[in-house]
Amino acid sequence: MEISYFLLPKAEVAYIKSTASMKDAIEQLESQHYTAVPVIDQDGKYVATLSEGDLLWKMRNTPGLTFDTMDQVQVHEINNRVYNECVFIEAEMEDMLTLAADQNFVPVVDVDRVFLGIIRRKDIIEYYTRNISD
C-alpha cells in the first residue's frame, strides 16, 4: 500500500508559515484545538512542527515577552524542542509507520521538501483496526 492512501492533503490541514507571528500561531492552535501544527517556509517547504510547548518555552525564556508583544516574534525565531520528521510521498509504508509510532502526525513532502499534507496516526490505527477486525 502506498502512503498516499493515508494523506490528508495540505488544503485540509492547519499549518502556519514560518514568517507568521507567535500571536498568529497561538490563535491558530486555539481556534483549531490542536497542540501542534506543521510550519512551512515562503517556498511552501516543510521546516518544522510548532507545538504549544515550544510557545511556552519561548515565553519563559524571553525576558520582556508578554502576550501583548507576541506579535513581534516570528515563528521561525521559536526553537522547536522536538523535531517531527517528515516522510517523502514516495517512501515505503514501513518508514511512515516508524515515524507515526512517535508522532501524532507525520508531515509528507515531495522530493523538493514541498509540504503536501500530513498522515495522522489516528487514521493509521483506525485503518489497521478495521482490517484486523474484518
Tab-separated table of N, CA and C in Angstrom, residues 38-95:
chain	number	residue	atom	x	y	z
A	38	PRO	N	2.184	21.904	11.535
A	38	PRO	CA	3.371	21.996	10.676
A	38	PRO	C	3.681	23.452	10.356
A	39	VAL	N	4.963	23.727	10.175
A	39	VAL	CA	5.426	25.056	9.783
A	39	VAL	C	6.047	24.928	8.395
A	40	ILE	N	5.653	25.831	7.492
A	40	ILE	CA	6.231	25.839	6.149
A	40	ILE	C	6.871	27.196	5.879
A	41	ASP	N	7.877	27.198	5.017
A	41	ASP	CA	8.554	28.453	4.691
A	41	ASP	C	7.871	29.150	3.519
A	42	GLN	N	8.454	30.237	3.060
A	42	GLN	CA	7.857	31.039	1.984
A	42	GLN	C	7.779	30.293	0.669
A	43	ASP	N	8.560	29.210	0.528
A	43	ASP	CA	8.530	28.402	-0.694
A	43	ASP	C	7.599	27.201	-0.562
A	44	GLY	N	6.897	27.112	0.561
A	44	GLY	CA	5.970	26.001	0.774
A	44	GLY	C	6.638	24.729	1.269
A	45	LYS	N	7.886	24.834	1.702
A	45	LYS	CA	8.622	23.660	2.172
A	45	LYS	C	8.435	23.468	3.675
A	46	TYR	N	8.324	22.210	4.067
A	46	TYR	CA	8.193	21.882	5.482
A	46	TYR	C	9.507	22.187	6.194
A	47	VAL	N	9.408	22.909	7.337
A	47	VAL	CA	10.614	23.232	8.097
A	47	VAL	C	10.571	22.729	9.532
A	48	ALA	N	9.389	22.575	10.093
A	48	ALA	CA	9.306	22.158	11.498
A	48	ALA	C	7.847	21.890	11.865
A	49	THR	N	7.678	21.449	13.088
A	49	THR	CA	6.351	21.363	13.682
A	49	THR	C	6.389	22.215	14.940
A	50	LEU	N	5.456	23.127	15.058
A	50	LEU	CA	5.386	24.027	16.198
A	50	LEU	C	4.374	23.490	17.193
A	51	SER	N	4.795	23.374	18.449
A	51	SER	CA	3.898	22.850	19.483
A	51	SER	C	3.587	23.923	20.520
A	52	GLU	N	2.557	23.646	21.303
A	52	GLU	CA	2.229	24.541	22.410
A	52	GLU	C	3.423	24.693	23.350
A	53	GLY	N	4.116	23.590	23.575
A	53	GLY	CA	5.289	23.619	24.454
A	53	GLY	C	6.364	24.554	23.929
A	54	ASP	N	6.581	24.564	22.611
A	54	ASP	CA	7.566	25.475	22.025
A	54	ASP	C	7.212	26.921	22.330
A	55	LEU	N	5.929	27.228	22.242
A	55	LEU	CA	5.462	28.591	22.514
A	55	LEU	C	5.655	28.948	23.986
A	56	LEU	N	5.330	28.020	24.855
A	56	LEU	CA	5.502	28.268	26.295
A	56	LEU	C	6.968	28.464	26.664
A	57	TRP	N	7.849	27.630	26.098
A	57	TRP	CA	9.275	27.775	26.386
A	57	TRP	C	9.806	29.099	25.854
A	58	LYS	N	9.320	29.535	24.702
A	58	LYS	CA	9.744	30.824	24.155
A	58	LYS	C	9.339	31.947	25.108
A	59	MET	N	8.112	31.877	25.617
A	59	MET	CA	7.654	32.911	26.560
A	59	MET	C	8.504	32.891	27.831
A	60	ARG	N	8.751	31.699	28.332
A	60	ARG	CA	9.506	31.565	29.584
A	60	ARG	C	10.945	32.058	29.440
A	61	ASN	N	11.566	31.800	28.291
A	61	ASN	CA	12.984	32.095	28.118
A	61	ASN	C	13.291	33.419	27.426
A	62	THR	N	12.268	34.232	27.194
A	62	THR	CA	12.484	35.525	26.530
A	62	THR	C	12.080	36.646	27.480
A	63	PRO	N	13.059	37.282	28.108
A	63	PRO	CA	12.747	38.384	29.024
A	63	PRO	C	11.948	39.478	28.319
A	64	GLY	N	10.897	39.928	28.967
A	64	GLY	CA	10.088	41.012	28.427
A	64	GLY	C	9.008	40.578	27.456
A	65	LEU	N	9.019	39.317	27.045
A	65	LEU	CA	7.993	38.844	26.115
A	65	LEU	C	6.696	38.613	26.882
A	66	THR	N	5.629	39.254	26.389
A	66	THR	CA	4.315	39.120	27.018
A	66	THR	C	3.291	38.806	25.937
A	67	PHE	N	2.080	38.549	26.351
A	67	PHE	CA	1.017	38.312	25.376
A	67	PHE	C	0.822	39.539	24.484
A	68	ASP	N	1.103	40.702	25.011
A	68	ASP	CA	0.935	41.933	24.230
A	68	ASP	C	2.045	42.138	23.195
A	69	THR	N	3.195	41.486	23.377
A	69	THR	CA	4.308	41.688	22.438
A	69	THR	C	4.579	40.458	21.569
A	70	MET	N	3.751	39.434	21.668
A	70	MET	CA	3.951	38.210	20.880
A	70	MET	C	3.895	38.455	19.376
A	71	ASP	N	3.208	39.491	18.957
A	71	ASP	CA	3.105	39.764	17.524
A	71	ASP	C	4.439	40.237	16.943
A	72	GLN	N	5.428	40.517	17.802
A	72	GLN	CA	6.745	40.957	17.345
A	72	GLN	C	7.718	39.790	17.131
A	73	VAL	N	7.294	38.589	17.476
A	73	VAL	CA	8.142	37.404	17.332
A	73	VAL	C	7.593	36.551	16.194
A	74	GLN	N	8.458	36.209	15.251
A	74	GLN	CA	8.036	35.344	14.149
A	74	GLN	C	8.268	33.882	14.503
A	75	VAL	N	7.472	33.033	13.913
A	75	VAL	CA	7.526	31.600	14.198
A	75	VAL	C	8.927	31.029	13.991
A	76	HIS	N	9.645	31.472	12.958
A	76	HIS	CA	10.983	30.924	12.706
A	76	HIS	C	11.986	31.271	13.802
A	77	GLU	N	11.632	32.218	14.684
A	77	GLU	CA	12.505	32.587	15.796
A	77	GLU	C	12.290	31.692	17.025
A	78	ILE	N	11.331	30.797	16.955
A	78	ILE	CA	10.997	29.935	18.093
A	78	ILE	C	11.711	28.604	17.939
A	79	ASN	N	12.439	28.210	18.975
A	79	ASN	CA	13.124	26.915	18.952
A	79	ASN	C	12.109	25.790	19.101
A	80	ASN	N	12.309	24.759	18.315
A	80	ASN	CA	11.460	23.573	18.414
A	80	ASN	C	12.169	22.560	19.291
A	81	ARG	N	11.537	22.202	20.385
A	81	ARG	CA	12.148	21.259	21.323
A	81	ARG	C	12.172	19.845	20.753
A	82	VAL	N	11.227	19.524	19.899
A	82	VAL	CA	11.193	18.216	19.255
A	82	VAL	C	11.018	18.458	17.759
A	83	TYR	N	11.813	17.768	16.956
A	83	TYR	CA	11.672	17.899	15.505
A	83	TYR	C	10.876	16.709	14.997
A	84	ASN	N	9.698	16.979	14.458
A	84	ASN	CA	8.910	15.918	13.841
A	84	ASN	C	9.484	15.648	12.460
A	85	GLU	N	9.959	14.442	12.270
A	85	GLU	CA	10.489	14.057	10.970
A	85	GLU	C	9.372	14.043	9.933
A	86	CYS	N	9.726	14.353	8.724
A	86	CYS	CA	8.773	14.247	7.624
A	86	CYS	C	9.098	12.996	6.814
A	87	VAL	N	8.191	12.634	5.936
A	87	VAL	CA	8.384	11.471	5.081
A	87	VAL	C	8.103	11.898	3.643
A	88	PHE	N	8.872	11.331	2.720
A	88	PHE	CA	8.646	11.618	1.310
A	88	PHE	C	7.432	10.835	0.820
A	89	ILE	N	6.678	11.409	-0.060
A	89	ILE	CA	5.460	10.792	-0.577
A	89	ILE	C	5.762	9.435	-1.227
A	90	GLU	N	6.973	9.265	-1.728
A	90	GLU	CA	7.357	8.000	-2.361
A	90	GLU	C	7.911	6.981	-1.368
A	91	ALA	N	7.953	7.318	-0.093
A	91	ALA	CA	8.565	6.446	0.921
A	91	ALA	C	7.795	5.139	1.072
A	92	GLU	N	8.472	4.186	1.651
A	92	GLU	CA	7.858	2.892	1.944
A	92	GLU	C	6.948	3.025	3.163
A	93	MET	N	5.946	2.190	3.208
A	93	MET	CA	4.993	2.192	4.318
A	93	MET	C	5.719	2.021	5.658
A	94	GLU	N	6.725	1.191	5.700
A	94	GLU	CA	7.466	0.937	6.933
A	94	GLU	C	8.104	2.220	7.480
A	95	ASP	N	8.630	3.063	6.585
A	95	ASP	CA	9.246	4.330	7.002
A	95	ASP	C	8.224	5.226	7.680
